mmCIF file of C-alpha atoms in Angstrom:
data_model
loop_
_atom_site.group_PDB
_atom_site.id
_atom_site.type_symbol
_atom_site.label_atom_id
_atom_site.label_comp_id
_atom_site.label_asym_id
_atom_site.label_seq_id
_atom_site.Cartn_x
_atom_site.Cartn_y
_atom_site.Cartn_z
ATOM 1 C CA MET C 1 -0.023 0.116 0.051
ATOM 2 C CA SER C 2 1.422 3.387 -0.884
ATOM 3 C CA VAL C 3 2.038 6.081 1.594
ATOM 4 C CA ARG C 4 -0.631 8.102 0.121
ATOM 5 C CA ARG C 5 -3.186 5.656 0.326
ATOM 6 C CA ILE C 6 -2.305 4.900 4.094
ATOM 7 C CA ALA C 7 -2.457 8.599 4.758
ATOM 8 C CA ALA C 8 -5.993 8.854 3.084
ATOM 9 C CA ALA C 9 -7.201 6.034 5.016
ATOM 10 C CA ILE C 10 -5.862 7.490 8.365
ATOM 11 C CA ALA C 11 -7.468 10.825 7.571
ATOM 12 C CA GLY C 12 -10.755 9.009 6.395
ATOM 13 C CA PHE C 13 -10.739 7.088 9.944
ATOM 14 C CA ALA C 14 -9.997 10.410 11.713
ATOM 15 C CA ILE C 15 -12.951 12.366 10.077
ATOM 16 C CA CYS C 16 -15.334 9.353 10.775
ATOM 17 C CA THR C 17 -14.462 8.949 14.299
ATOM 18 C CA SER C 18 -14.735 12.568 14.909
ATOM 19 C CA VAL C 19 -17.878 12.910 13.192
ATOM 20 C CA PHE C 20 -19.535 9.927 14.796
ATOM 21 C CA ALA C 21 -17.909 10.404 18.385
ATOM 22 C CA GLU C 22 -20.413 10.366 21.321
ATOM 23 C CA PRO C 23 -20.853 14.050 22.354
ATOM 24 C CA ARG C 24 -19.233 15.055 25.746
ATOM 25 C CA THR C 25 -20.271 17.253 28.231
ATOM 26 C CA VAL C 26 -18.582 18.572 31.331
ATOM 27 C CA ASN C 27 -20.698 15.897 33.287
ATOM 28 C CA ASP C 28 -18.588 13.095 31.726
ATOM 29 C CA GLY C 29 -15.444 13.563 34.121
ATOM 30 C CA VAL C 30 -13.505 15.767 31.491
ATOM 31 C CA PHE C 31 -10.711 16.768 33.848
ATOM 32 C CA THR C 32 -8.617 15.320 36.933
ATOM 33 C CA LYS C 33 -8.484 16.019 40.528
ATOM 34 C CA ALA C 34 -4.774 16.945 39.989
ATOM 35 C CA GLN C 35 -5.426 19.414 37.247
ATOM 36 C CA ALA C 36 -8.096 21.035 39.348
ATOM 37 C CA LYS C 37 -5.980 20.998 42.109
ATOM 38 C CA ALA C 38 -3.267 23.061 40.022
ATOM 39 C CA GLY C 39 -5.919 25.256 38.712
ATOM 40 C CA GLU C 40 -6.735 25.976 42.091
ATOM 41 C CA GLN C 41 -3.155 27.324 42.940
ATOM 42 C CA LEU C 42 -3.418 29.426 39.740
ATOM 43 C CA TYR C 43 -6.885 30.724 40.491
ATOM 44 C CA GLY C 44 -5.656 31.927 43.882
ATOM 45 C CA GLU C 45 -2.500 34.083 42.340
ATOM 46 C CA HIS C 46 -4.566 35.371 39.193
ATOM 47 C CA CYS C 47 -8.472 34.987 39.649
ATOM 48 C CA LEU C 48 -9.234 35.324 43.211
ATOM 49 C CA LEU C 49 -8.992 39.096 43.336
ATOM 50 C CA CYS C 50 -11.728 39.725 41.151
ATOM 51 C CA HIS C 51 -13.696 36.299 41.226
ATOM 52 C CA ASP C 52 -14.791 34.890 44.556
ATOM 53 C CA LYS C 53 -15.193 30.941 44.533
ATOM 54 C CA LYS C 54 -19.109 31.459 44.664
ATOM 55 C CA TYR C 55 -19.005 33.433 41.294
ATOM 56 C CA PHE C 56 -18.927 30.590 38.863
ATOM 57 C CA ARG C 57 -21.995 28.515 39.587
ATOM 58 C CA PRO C 58 -24.336 31.183 38.271
ATOM 59 C CA VAL C 59 -22.145 32.105 35.399
ATOM 60 C CA LEU C 60 -21.886 28.696 34.083
ATOM 61 C CA LYS C 61 -25.597 28.601 33.812
ATOM 62 C CA ARG C 62 -25.159 31.207 31.065
ATOM 63 C CA TRP C 63 -22.830 28.786 29.271
ATOM 64 C CA GLU C 64 -25.170 25.944 29.176
ATOM 65 C CA SER C 65 -25.348 24.316 25.710
ATOM 66 C CA GLN C 66 -22.237 25.994 24.717
ATOM 67 C CA PRO C 67 -18.948 24.365 23.809
ATOM 68 C CA LEU C 68 -16.255 25.042 26.714
ATOM 69 C CA GLY C 69 -13.909 26.204 23.872
ATOM 70 C CA ILE C 70 -15.710 29.584 24.039
ATOM 71 C CA MET C 71 -15.378 29.987 27.751
ATOM 72 C CA PHE C 72 -11.609 29.070 27.355
ATOM 73 C CA THR C 73 -11.279 31.557 24.761
ATOM 74 C CA VAL C 74 -12.886 34.429 26.554
ATOM 75 C CA MET C 75 -10.680 33.630 29.561
ATOM 76 C CA SER C 76 -7.431 33.342 27.791
ATOM 77 C CA THR C 77 -8.000 36.448 25.947
ATOM 78 C CA SER C 78 -9.486 38.647 28.562
ATOM 79 C CA MET C 79 -7.806 37.508 31.972
ATOM 80 C CA PRO C 80 -6.607 38.564 33.965
ATOM 81 C CA GLU C 81 -7.888 42.076 33.551
ATOM 82 C CA SER C 82 -4.622 43.579 34.413
ATOM 83 C CA ASN C 83 -2.540 41.282 31.758
ATOM 84 C CA PRO C 84 -4.794 39.400 29.264
ATOM 85 C CA GLY C 85 -3.217 36.518 27.982
ATOM 86 C CA PHE C 86 -0.568 36.240 30.591
ATOM 87 C CA LEU C 87 -0.737 32.510 31.469
ATOM 88 C CA ASN C 88 -0.092 29.631 28.880
ATOM 89 C CA GLU C 89 -2.747 27.482 27.546
ATOM 90 C CA LYS C 90 -2.209 24.779 30.166
ATOM 91 C CA GLU C 91 -2.566 27.038 32.700
ATOM 92 C CA TYR C 92 -5.769 28.523 31.845
ATOM 93 C CA VAL C 93 -7.454 25.076 31.368
ATOM 94 C CA ASP C 94 -6.176 23.866 34.605
ATOM 95 C CA ILE C 95 -8.229 27.041 36.040
ATOM 96 C CA LEU C 96 -11.025 25.927 34.099
ATOM 97 C CA ALA C 97 -10.870 22.395 35.512
ATOM 98 C CA TYR C 98 -10.847 24.111 38.793
ATOM 99 C CA ILE C 99 -13.692 26.288 37.918
ATOM 100 C CA LEU C 100 -15.674 23.037 37.049
ATOM 101 C CA SER C 101 -14.735 21.540 40.373
ATOM 102 C CA LEU C 102 -15.914 24.584 42.499
ATOM 103 C CA SER C 103 -19.272 24.171 40.274
ATOM 104 C CA ARG C 104 -19.455 20.464 41.784
ATOM 105 C CA TYR C 105 -18.738 18.587 38.698
ATOM 106 C CA ALA C 106 -17.096 15.192 39.117
ATOM 107 C CA PRO C 107 -13.242 14.791 38.003
ATOM 108 C CA GLY C 108 -12.502 11.913 35.796
ATOM 109 C CA ASP C 109 -9.314 10.038 34.694
ATOM 110 C CA THR C 110 -8.049 12.020 31.741
ATOM 111 C CA GLU C 111 -7.103 15.634 31.735
ATOM 112 C CA LEU C 112 -9.186 18.512 30.295
ATOM 113 C CA ASP C 113 -7.218 18.829 26.797
ATOM 114 C CA TYR C 114 -7.002 22.033 25.155
ATOM 115 C CA GLU C 115 -4.967 21.040 21.987
ATOM 116 C CA ASP C 116 -6.663 20.606 18.427
ATOM 117 C CA GLY C 117 -9.693 22.218 19.563
ATOM 118 C CA ALA C 118 -10.692 19.498 22.081
ATOM 119 C CA LEU C 119 -12.663 21.893 24.165
ATOM 120 C CA ASN C 120 -15.084 22.824 21.508
ATOM 121 C CA ASP C 121 -15.989 18.982 21.735
ATOM 122 C CA VAL C 122 -17.040 19.396 25.440
ATOM 123 C CA THR C 123 -20.637 21.159 26.033
ATOM 124 C CA VAL C 124 -21.280 22.793 29.177
ATOM 125 C CA GLU C 125 -24.549 21.333 30.773
ATOM 126 C CA PRO C 126 -26.380 21.356 33.835
ATOM 127 C CA ARG C 127 -24.832 19.114 36.780
ATOM 128 C CA GLN C 128 -26.037 15.678 36.718
ATOM 129 C CA HIS C 129 -26.809 14.604 40.560
ATOM 130 C CA LYS C 130 -25.615 10.931 41.131
ATOM 131 C CA GLN C 131 -28.317 8.705 42.144
#
């Protein structure tokens, strides 16, 4: 099999799996405890002055049905107010994981990923209560 055919097959598989992938929400354990812990430290250093810990529960309601990537973009391009874009992408994602944990979303086994538009594949939804 030629290199072109292999590349085409891989590309086709990637497209099919992304098109038919199960939609994910923030209820699917999309961040880890360790990631939220790292985000807590960063939040204390860069966010807490303007946003107390109770701030985000009502704010997340306004983001319902929206991709998490939009929230990430707003955060990474406009915060902290004194120096927007100061943090690197991983730091913003860690803070986002902490915000989700503050809002009582359950962590999972895989870190919240910011590469290749992965945050656009995760939708903000109301928190599901365990039964």
